[in-house]
Coordinates of C-alpha atoms and ligand atoms in Angstrom, one line a residue:
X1 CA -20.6 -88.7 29.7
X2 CA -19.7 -85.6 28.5
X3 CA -20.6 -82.6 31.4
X4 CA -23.4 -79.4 30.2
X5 CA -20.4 -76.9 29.5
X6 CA -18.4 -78.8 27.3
X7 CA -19.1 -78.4 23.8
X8 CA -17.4 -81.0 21.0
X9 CA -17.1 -80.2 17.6
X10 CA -15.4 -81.7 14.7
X11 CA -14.8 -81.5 11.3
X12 CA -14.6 -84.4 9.1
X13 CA -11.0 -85.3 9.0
X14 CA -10.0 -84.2 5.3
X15 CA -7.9 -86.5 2.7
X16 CA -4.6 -85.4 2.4
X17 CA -4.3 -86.6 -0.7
X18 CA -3.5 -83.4 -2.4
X19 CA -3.6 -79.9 -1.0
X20 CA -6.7 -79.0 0.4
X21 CA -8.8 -76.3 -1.6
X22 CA -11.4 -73.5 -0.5
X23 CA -14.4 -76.7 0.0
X24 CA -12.2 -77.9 2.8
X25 CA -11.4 -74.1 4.3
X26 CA -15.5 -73.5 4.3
X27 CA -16.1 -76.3 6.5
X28 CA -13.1 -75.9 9.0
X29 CA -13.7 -71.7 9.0
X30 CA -17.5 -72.8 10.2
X31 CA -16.6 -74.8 12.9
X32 CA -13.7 -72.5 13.7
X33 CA -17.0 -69.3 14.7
X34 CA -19.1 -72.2 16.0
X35 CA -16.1 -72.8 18.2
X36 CA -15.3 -69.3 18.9
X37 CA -18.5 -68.2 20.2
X38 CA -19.4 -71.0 22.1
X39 CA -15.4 -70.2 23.9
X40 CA -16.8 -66.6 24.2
X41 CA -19.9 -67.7 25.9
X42 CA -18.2 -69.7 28.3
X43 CA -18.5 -73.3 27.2
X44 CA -15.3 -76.2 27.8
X45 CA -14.5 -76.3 23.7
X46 CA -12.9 -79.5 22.4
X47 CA -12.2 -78.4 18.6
X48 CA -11.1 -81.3 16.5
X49 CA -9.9 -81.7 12.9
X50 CA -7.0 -83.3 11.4
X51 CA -6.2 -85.7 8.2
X52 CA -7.8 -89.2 6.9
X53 CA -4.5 -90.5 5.5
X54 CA -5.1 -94.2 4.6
X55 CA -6.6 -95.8 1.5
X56 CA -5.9 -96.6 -2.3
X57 CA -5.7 -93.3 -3.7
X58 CA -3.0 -92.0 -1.5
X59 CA -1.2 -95.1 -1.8
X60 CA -1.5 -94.2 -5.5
X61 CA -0.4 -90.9 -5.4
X62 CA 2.4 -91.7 -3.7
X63 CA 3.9 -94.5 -5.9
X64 CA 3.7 -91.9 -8.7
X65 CA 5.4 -89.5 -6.4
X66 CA 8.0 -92.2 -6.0
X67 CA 7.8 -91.8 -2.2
X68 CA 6.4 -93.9 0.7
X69 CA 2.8 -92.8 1.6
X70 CA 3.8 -91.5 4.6
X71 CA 6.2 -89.5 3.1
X72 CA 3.6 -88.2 0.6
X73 CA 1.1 -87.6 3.7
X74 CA 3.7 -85.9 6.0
X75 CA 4.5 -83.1 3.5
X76 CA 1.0 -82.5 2.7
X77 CA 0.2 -82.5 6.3
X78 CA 3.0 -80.9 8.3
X79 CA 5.3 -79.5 5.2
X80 CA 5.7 -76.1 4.0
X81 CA 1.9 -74.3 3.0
X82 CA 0.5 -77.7 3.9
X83 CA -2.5 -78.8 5.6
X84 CA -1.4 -77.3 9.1
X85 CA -0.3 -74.2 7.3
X86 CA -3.4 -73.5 5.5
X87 CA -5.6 -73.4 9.2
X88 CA -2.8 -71.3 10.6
X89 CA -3.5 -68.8 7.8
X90 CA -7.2 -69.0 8.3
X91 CA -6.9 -68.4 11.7
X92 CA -8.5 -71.9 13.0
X93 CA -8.5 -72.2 16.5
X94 CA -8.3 -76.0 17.0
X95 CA -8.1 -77.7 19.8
X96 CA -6.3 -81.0 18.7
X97 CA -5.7 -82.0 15.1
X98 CA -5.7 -86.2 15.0
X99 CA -3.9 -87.8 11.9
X100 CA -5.1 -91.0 11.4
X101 CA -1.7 -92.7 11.0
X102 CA -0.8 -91.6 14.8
X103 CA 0.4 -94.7 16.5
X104 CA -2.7 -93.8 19.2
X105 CA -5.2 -94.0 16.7
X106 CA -4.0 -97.1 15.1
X107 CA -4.0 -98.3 18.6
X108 CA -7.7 -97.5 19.1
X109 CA -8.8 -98.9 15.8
X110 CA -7.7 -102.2 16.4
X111 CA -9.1 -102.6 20.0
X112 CA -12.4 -101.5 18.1
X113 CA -12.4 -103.6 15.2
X114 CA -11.1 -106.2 17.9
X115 CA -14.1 -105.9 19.7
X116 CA -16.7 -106.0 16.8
X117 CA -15.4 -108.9 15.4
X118 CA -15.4 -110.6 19.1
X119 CA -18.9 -109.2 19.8
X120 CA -19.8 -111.1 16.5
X121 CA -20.9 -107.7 14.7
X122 CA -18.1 -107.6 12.3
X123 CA -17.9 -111.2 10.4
X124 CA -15.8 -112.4 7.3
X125 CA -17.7 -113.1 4.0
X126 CA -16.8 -112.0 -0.1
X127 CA -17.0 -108.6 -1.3
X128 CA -19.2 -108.5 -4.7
X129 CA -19.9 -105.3 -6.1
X130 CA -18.7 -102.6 -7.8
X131 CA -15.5 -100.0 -6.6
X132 CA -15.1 -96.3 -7.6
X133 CA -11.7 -95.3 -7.0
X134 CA -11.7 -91.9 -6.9
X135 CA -14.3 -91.9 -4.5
X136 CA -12.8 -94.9 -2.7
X137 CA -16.8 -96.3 -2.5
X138 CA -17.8 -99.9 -3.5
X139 CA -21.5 -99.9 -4.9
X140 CA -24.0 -101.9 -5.3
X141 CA -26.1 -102.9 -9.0
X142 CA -29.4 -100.8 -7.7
X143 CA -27.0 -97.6 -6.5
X144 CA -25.4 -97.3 -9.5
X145 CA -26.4 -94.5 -11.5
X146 CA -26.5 -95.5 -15.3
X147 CA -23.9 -98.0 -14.7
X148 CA -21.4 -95.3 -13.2
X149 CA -20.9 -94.1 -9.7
X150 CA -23.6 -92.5 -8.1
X151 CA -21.3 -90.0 -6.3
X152 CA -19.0 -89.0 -9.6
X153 CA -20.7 -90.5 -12.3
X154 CA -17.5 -92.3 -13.0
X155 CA -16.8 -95.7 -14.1
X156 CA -16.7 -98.7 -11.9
X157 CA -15.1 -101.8 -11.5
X158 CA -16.0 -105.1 -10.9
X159 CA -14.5 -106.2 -7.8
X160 CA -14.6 -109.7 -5.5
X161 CA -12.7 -110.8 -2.7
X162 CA -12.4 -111.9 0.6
X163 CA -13.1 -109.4 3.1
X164 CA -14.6 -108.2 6.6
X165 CA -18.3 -106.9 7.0
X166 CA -19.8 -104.4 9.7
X167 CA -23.5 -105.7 10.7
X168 CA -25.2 -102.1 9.5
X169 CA -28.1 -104.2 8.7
X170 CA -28.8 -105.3 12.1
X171 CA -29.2 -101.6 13.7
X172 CA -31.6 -100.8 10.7
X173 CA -34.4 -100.3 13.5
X174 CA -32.4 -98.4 16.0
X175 CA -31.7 -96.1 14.0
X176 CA -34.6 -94.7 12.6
X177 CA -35.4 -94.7 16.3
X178 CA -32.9 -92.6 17.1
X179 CA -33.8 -90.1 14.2
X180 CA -37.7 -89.9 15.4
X181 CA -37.3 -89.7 19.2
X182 CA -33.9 -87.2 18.5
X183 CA -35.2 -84.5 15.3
X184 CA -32.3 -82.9 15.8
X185 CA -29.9 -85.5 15.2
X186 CA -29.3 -85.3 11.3
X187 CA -29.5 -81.3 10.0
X188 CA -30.8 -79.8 8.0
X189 CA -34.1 -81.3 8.4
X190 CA -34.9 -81.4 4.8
X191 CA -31.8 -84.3 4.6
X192 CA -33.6 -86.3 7.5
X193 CA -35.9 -88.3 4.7
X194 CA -32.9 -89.2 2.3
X195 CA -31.4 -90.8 4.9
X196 CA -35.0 -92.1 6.3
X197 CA -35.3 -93.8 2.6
X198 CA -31.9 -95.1 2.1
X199 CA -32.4 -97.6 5.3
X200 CA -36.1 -98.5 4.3
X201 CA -34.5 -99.6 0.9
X202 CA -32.9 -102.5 2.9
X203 CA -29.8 -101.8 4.3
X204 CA -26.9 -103.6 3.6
X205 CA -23.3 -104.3 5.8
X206 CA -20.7 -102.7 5.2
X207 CA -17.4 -103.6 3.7
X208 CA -14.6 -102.9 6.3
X209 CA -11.9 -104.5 5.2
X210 CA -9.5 -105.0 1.7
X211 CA -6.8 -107.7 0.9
X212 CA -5.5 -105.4 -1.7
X213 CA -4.7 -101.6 -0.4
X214 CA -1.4 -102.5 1.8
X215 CA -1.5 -98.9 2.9
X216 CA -4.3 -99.0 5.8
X217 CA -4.3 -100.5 9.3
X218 CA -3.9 -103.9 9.7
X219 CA -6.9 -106.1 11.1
X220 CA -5.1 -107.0 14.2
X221 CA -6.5 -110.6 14.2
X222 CA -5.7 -110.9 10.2
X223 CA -3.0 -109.0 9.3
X224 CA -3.4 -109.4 5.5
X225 CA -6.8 -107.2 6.0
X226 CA -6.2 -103.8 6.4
X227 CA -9.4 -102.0 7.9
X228 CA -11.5 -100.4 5.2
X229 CA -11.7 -96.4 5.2
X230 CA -14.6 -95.7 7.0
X231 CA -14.0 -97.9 10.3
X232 CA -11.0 -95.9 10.4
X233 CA -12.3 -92.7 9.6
X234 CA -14.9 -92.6 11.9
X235 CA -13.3 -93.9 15.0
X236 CA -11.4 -90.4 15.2
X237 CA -13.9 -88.7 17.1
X238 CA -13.3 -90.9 19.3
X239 CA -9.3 -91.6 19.3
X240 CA -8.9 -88.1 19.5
X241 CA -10.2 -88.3 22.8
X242 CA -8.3 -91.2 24.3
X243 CA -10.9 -93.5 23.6
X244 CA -8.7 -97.5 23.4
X245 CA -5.8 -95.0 23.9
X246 CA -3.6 -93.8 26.5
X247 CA -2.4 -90.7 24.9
X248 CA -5.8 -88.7 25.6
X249 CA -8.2 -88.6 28.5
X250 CA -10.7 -86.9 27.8
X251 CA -13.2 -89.0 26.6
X252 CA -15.4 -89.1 29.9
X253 CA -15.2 -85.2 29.5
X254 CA -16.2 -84.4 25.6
X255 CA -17.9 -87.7 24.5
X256 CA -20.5 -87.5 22.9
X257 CA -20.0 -85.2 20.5
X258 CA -22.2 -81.5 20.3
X259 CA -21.9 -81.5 16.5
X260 CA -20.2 -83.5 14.0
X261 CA -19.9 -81.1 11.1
X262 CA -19.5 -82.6 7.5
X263 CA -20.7 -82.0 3.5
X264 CA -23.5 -83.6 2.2
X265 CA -21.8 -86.3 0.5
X266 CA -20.6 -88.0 3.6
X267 CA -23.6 -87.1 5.7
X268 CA -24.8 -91.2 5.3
X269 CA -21.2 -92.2 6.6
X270 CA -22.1 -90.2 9.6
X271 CA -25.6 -90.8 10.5
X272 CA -25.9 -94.5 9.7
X273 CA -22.5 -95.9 9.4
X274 CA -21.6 -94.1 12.5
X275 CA -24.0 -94.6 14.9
X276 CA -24.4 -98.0 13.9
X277 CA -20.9 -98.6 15.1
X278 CA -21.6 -96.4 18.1
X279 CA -24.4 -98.7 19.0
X280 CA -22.7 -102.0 18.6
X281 CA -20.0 -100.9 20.8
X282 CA -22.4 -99.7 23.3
X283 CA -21.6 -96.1 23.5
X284 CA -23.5 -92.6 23.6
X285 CA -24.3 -90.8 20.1
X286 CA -23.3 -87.9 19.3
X287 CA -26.3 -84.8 19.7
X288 CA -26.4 -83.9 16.2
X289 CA -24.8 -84.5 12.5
X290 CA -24.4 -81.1 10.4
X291 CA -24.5 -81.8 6.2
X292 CA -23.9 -78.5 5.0
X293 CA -23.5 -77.8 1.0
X294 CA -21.4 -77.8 -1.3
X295 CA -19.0 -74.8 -2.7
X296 CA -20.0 -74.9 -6.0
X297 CA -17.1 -73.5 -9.5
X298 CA -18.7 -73.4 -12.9
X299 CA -21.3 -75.3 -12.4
X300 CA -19.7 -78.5 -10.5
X301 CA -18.5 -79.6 -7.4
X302 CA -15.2 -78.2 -6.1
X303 CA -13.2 -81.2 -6.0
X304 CA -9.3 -82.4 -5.6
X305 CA -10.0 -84.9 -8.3
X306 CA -11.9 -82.7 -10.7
X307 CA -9.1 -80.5 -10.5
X308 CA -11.1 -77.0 -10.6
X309 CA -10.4 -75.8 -7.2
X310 CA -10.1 -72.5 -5.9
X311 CA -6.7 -71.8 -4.0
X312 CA -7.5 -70.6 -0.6
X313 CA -3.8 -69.1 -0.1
X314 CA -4.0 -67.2 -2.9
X315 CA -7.3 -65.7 -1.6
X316 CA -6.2 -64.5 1.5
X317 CA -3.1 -63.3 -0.3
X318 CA -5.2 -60.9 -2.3
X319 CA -8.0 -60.5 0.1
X320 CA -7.0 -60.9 3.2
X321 CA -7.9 -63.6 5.4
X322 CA -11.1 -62.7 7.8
X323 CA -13.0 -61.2 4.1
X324 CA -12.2 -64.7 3.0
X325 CA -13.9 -66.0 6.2
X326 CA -16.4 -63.5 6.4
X327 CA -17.2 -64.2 2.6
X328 CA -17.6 -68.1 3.3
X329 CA -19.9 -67.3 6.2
X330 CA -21.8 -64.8 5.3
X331 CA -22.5 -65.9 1.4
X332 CA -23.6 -69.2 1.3
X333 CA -27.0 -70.2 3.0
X334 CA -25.5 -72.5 5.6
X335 CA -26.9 -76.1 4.4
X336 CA -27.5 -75.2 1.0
X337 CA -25.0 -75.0 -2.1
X338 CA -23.6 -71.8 -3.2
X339 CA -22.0 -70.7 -6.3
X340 CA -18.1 -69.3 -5.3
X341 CA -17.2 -66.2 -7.8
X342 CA -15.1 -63.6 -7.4
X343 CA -17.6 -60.9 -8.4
X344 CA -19.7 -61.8 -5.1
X345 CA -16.6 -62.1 -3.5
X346 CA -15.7 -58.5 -4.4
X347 CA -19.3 -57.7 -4.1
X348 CA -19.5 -58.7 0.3
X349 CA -16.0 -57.0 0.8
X350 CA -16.9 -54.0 -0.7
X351 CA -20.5 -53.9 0.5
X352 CA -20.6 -55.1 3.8
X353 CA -17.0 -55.1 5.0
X354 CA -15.6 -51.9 3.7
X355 CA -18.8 -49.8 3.2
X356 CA -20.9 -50.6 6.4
X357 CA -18.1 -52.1 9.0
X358 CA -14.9 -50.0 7.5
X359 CA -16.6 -47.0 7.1
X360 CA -18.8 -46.8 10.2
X361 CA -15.1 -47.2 11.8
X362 CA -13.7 -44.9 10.5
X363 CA -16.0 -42.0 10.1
X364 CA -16.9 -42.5 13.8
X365 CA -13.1 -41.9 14.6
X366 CA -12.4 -39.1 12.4
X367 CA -15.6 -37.5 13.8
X368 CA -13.9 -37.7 17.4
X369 CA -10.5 -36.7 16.6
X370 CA -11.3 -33.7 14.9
X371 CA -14.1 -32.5 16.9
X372 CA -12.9 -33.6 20.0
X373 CA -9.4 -34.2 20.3
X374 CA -9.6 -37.9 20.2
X375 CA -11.3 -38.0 23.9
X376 CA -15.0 -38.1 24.3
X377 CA -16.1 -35.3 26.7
X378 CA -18.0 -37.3 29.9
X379 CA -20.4 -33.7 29.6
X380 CA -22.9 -35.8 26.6
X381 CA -27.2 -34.9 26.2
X382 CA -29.5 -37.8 25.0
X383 CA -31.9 -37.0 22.1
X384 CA -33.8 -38.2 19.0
X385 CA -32.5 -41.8 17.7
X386 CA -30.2 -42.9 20.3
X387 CA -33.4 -44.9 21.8
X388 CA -34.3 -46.9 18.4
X389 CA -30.2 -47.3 18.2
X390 CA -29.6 -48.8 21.6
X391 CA -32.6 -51.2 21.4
X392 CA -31.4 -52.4 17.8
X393 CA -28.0 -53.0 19.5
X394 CA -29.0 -54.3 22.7
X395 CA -31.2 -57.1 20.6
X396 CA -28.3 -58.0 18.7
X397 CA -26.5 -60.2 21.3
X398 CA -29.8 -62.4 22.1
X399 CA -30.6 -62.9 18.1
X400 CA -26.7 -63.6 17.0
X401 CA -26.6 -66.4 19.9
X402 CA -30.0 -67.9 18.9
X403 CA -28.9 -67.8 15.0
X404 CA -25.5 -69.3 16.7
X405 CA -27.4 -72.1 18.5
X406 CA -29.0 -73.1 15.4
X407 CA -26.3 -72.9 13.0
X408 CA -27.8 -70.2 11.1
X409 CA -24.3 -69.1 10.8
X410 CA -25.2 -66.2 7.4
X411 CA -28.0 -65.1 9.7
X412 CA -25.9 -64.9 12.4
X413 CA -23.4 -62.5 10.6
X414 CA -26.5 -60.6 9.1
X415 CA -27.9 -59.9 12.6
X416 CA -24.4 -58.1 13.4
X417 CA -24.9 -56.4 9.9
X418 CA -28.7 -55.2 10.9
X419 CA -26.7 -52.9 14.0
X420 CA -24.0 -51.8 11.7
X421 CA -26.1 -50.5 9.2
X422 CA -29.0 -49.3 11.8
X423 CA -25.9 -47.4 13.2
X424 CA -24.6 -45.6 9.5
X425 CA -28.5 -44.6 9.4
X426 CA -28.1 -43.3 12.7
X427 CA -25.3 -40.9 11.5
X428 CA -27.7 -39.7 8.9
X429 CA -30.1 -39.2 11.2
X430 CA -28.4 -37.0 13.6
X431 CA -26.0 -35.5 11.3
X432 CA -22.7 -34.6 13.3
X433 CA -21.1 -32.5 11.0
X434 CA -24.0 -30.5 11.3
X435 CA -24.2 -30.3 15.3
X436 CA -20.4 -29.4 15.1
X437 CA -21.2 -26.4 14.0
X438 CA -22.7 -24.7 16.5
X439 CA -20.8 -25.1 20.2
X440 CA -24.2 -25.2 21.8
X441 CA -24.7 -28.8 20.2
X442 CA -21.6 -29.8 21.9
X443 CA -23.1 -32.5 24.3
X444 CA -25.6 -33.6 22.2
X445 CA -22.5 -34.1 19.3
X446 CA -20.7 -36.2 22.4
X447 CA -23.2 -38.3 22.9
X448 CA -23.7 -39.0 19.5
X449 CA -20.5 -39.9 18.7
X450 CA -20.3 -42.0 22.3
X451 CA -23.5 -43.9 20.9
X452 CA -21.7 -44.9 17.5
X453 CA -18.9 -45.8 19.7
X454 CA -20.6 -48.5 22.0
X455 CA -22.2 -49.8 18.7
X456 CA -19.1 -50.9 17.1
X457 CA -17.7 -52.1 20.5
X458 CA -20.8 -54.1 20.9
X459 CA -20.5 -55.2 17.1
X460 CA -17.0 -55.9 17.6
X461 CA -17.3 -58.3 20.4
X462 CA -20.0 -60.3 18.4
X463 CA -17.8 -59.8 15.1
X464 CA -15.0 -61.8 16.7
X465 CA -15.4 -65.5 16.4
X466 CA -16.3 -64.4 12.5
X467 CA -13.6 -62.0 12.2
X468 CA -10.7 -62.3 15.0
X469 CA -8.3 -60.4 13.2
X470 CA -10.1 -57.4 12.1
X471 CA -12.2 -56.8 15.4
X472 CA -8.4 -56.5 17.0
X473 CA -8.2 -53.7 15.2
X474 CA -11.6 -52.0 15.7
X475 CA -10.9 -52.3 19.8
X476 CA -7.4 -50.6 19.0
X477 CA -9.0 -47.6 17.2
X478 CA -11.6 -47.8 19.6
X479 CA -9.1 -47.7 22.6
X480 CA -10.1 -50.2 24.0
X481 CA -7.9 -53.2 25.0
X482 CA -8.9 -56.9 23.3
X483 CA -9.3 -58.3 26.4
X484 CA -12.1 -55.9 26.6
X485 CA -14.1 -57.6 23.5
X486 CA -16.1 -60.1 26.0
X487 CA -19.3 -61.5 25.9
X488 CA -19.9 -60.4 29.7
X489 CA -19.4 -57.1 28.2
X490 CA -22.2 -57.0 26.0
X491 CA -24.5 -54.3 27.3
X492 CA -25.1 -50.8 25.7
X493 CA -23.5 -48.4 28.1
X494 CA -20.9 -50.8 29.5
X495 CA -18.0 -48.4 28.7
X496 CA -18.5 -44.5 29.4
X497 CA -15.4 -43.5 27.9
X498 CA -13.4 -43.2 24.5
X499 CA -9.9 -42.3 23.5
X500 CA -9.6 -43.0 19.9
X501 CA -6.9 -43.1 17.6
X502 CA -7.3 -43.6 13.7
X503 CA -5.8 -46.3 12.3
X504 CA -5.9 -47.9 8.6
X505 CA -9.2 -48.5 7.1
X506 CA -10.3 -52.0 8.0
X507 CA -11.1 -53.3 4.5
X508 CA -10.0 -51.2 1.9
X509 CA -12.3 -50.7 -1.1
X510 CA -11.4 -52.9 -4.4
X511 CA -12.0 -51.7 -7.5
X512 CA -14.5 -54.1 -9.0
X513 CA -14.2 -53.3 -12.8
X514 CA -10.4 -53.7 -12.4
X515 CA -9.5 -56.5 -10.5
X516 CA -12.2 -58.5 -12.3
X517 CA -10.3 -57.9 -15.9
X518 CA -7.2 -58.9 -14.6
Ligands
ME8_601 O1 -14.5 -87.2 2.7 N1 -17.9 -77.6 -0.8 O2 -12.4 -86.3 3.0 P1 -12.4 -85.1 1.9 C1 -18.1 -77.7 0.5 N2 -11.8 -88.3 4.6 N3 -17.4 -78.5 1.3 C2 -16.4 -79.2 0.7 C3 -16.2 -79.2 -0.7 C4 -16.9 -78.3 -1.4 N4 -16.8 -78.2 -2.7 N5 -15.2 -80.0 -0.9 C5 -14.8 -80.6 0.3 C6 -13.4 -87.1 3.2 N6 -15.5 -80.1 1.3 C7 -13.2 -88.1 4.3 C8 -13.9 -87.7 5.6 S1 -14.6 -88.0 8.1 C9 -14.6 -89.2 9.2 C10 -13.8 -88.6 6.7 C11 -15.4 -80.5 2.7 O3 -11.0 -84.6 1.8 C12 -16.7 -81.0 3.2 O4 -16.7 -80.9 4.6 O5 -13.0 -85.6 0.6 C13 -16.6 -82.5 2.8 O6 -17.5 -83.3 3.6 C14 -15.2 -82.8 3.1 O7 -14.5 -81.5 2.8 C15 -14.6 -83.9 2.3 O8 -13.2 -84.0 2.5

């Protein structure tokens, strides 16, 4: 069993079927500040992702590609701007990225599927139903929407043959158990009764094997079966840990999981699927499944297949990489779809990232330099404001953790916001420029400025799971060294001294009107 202070958390192992697209970047960057804080407040992190790289439509894309799949996989994975590239950029800080044609987690699959079957809970029978290739789903008659694919609205085809079943069916009970006695287990709440409804339509096994995609793991016990998707999908979380593996031993340490975080679409793989499996092989579940929304372009899903993606190297090219992030994790209500244009896009930078961060910066520096020299005087006299300021600061840590703990991620950034801007207001309040005139104001002016310096230090440090590259910079206008932005540091007062030194502005302003008519 997994001990208090570790915390595991995953992202659904992406296809790597073509380059990934900003969809893909929105989850990974959210688990990337889940996984950051909960580092910075102490916790044993295990941060997995990595690439799903079995199934039909690779196998497709590869033939057309004239090279082997794993060929195809390998360059999209490991090969130049590639899947490992593209996290690099973003600045994701995982742990262990698992690709799913590793010889370890081949290895595990088959001692799982072995077991199953030996157990009786996986069993041979036909396949009749209806397969969506895109989506890589087989359907039933009463899912289909209008005779298409419920997920695409594609067609289907009819499709029969011999294959393996997972007993879903028979953990129907257990798992609406496990949703009543644990409320937190499938998120948001609002998702709970979808899932409640789809098992009291009558849940049916699962398909878990083919005879006809050659590119998959074999079924060790009938090697003309290779193991359908999801079996080998799912069994990541666990492969990735050295679970039916040697190359890993960490199971005992991180299992189960803190969060498994995934879109909406796959949310029913993960909550019944999952923990159906979990149950038949007797082991703990994880503490809860995460379905956020989707990124939404012109009106549709962002999708590989659809083809209207949004290039997330590009983005950062032209935006820089933590307004990218911040943009992701501030903009879109976390659970809920969001609309992805580049007018809000421009809109946060220049707002919150450049007006109220950038500025606050940089103002606050200036002030010090040229009324001061650069070094704070220690000589500083309290006075109207700075109470309000420090408690607004001073709550910030408490609320940003709580929003954290509930993966209130926007609300989370907007807490940091609330100091920031209480802190601009706090400028007008007091007025420097105006105190700098007269030599008698000269300790209240200190104190003033030191006040706007402990609230972007304190901002900073809460900034950094959000924004590791630009709070790097704050400490090093700030004079302050980065090993200095800790949580244990969080306290208004904590440093009594500043020696600044201006640097470039943090986010420079875009011009709206042009950019957006280029
Ligand atoms: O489903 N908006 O892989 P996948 C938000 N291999 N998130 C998006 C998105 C969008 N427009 N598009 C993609 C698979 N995502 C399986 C998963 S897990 C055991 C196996 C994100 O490449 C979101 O997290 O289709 C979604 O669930 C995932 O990418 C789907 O990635």
């Amino acid at each position: 069993m997994s001990q208090n202070n570790t915390y595991y958390i995953t992202t659904p192992i992406y296809y790597p079927s073509d380059k990934l697209h900003i969809g893909h970047s929105y989850t990974t960057v959210a688990c990337d500040a889940l996984a950051r804080f909960k580092r910075m407040q102490g916790k044993d992190v295990m941060f997995l992702t990595g690439t799903d790289e079995h199934g039909q439509k690779i196998q497709d894309k590869a033939a057309a590609k004239g090279v082997t799949p794993k060929q195809y996989v390998d360059e999209i994975v490991e090969g130049k701007g590639g899947v490992k590239d593209l996290w690099k950029l973003l600045d994701i800080s995982y742990d262990r990225f698992i690709r799913t044609t590793d010889d370890y987690h081949i290895e595990s699959c088959q001692k799982i599927f072995q077991k199953l079957y030996d157990q009786g809970d996986i069993y041979k029978s036909v396949y009749k139903g209806h397969y969506c290739k895109p989506c890589e789903s087989f359907w039933t008659d009463s899912q289909l929407v209008d005779g298409k694919c419920p997920d695409c609205g594609r067609e289907v085809y009819d499709a029969e043959e011999e294959a393996y079943f997972f007993k879903t069916s028979k953990y129907a009970d257990r798992l609406l158990k496990l949703y009543e006695e644990n409320p937190q287990f499938i998120q948001p709440e609002s998702r709970k009764n979808e899932m409640i409804s789809f098992i009291n339509q009558g849940l049916q096994d699962t398909c878990v094997s083919r005879t006809t995609v050659p590119w998959g793991i074999p079924v060790p016990f009938d090697t003309k079966h290779t193991m359908y998707v999801w079996v080998d999908a799912l069994s990541n979380y666990i492969s990735a840990l050295g679970y039916g593996n040697e190359k890993y031993s960490d199971y005992d340490k991180f299992w189960p999981a803190t969060i498994h975080m995934v879109g909406k679409e796959i949310l029913r793989f993960h909550t019944i699927l999952w923990p159906a499996m979990l149950m038949a092989l007797d082991l703990p579940l994880p503490g809860r499944v995460f379905g956020h929304g989707w990124l939404l372009l012109d009106g549709g899903k962002m999708s590989k297949s659809k083809g209207n993606v949004v290039d997330p190297v590009v983005l950062c090219e032209r935006y820089g990489v933590d307004a990218i992030r911040y943009f992701l994790l501030r903009e879109i209500p976390f659970g809920n779809d969001g609309i992805f244009s580049n007018e809000a896009l421009i809109s946060r930078i220049n707002s919150d990232l450049a007006n109220d961060l950038g500025n606050l910066l940089s103002r606050t520096v200036a002030m010090i330099e040229k009324y001061f020299g650069g070094t704070l005087p220690a000589q500083r006299q309290a006075g109207d404001f700075d109470q309000d300021l420090m408690d607004t600061v001073n709550a910030m840590p408490a609320k940003v953790t709580a929003c954290m703990d509930d993966l209130l991620i926007p609300q989370a950034t907007q807490e940091i916001f609330k100091a920031i801007q209480r802190a601009n207001k706090y400028i007008d309040e007091t007025a420097p420029w105006a105190l700098a005139k007269d030599e008698a104001n000269k300790d209240r002016l200190a104190m003033v400025l030191y006040n706007l310096c402990e609230s972007l230090r304190m901002s900073a440090i809460l900034l950094t799971p959000f924004l590791p590259n630009t709070t790097g910079k704050m400490a090093e206008q700030l004079g302050l060294a980065e090993s200095e932005l800790t949580f244990d540091a969080l306290t208004f007062g904590a440093r009594t001294e500043y020696t600044v030194h201006k640097g470039e502005a943090l986010f420079p302003r875009i011009d709206a009107a042009k950019e957006l008519a280029e």
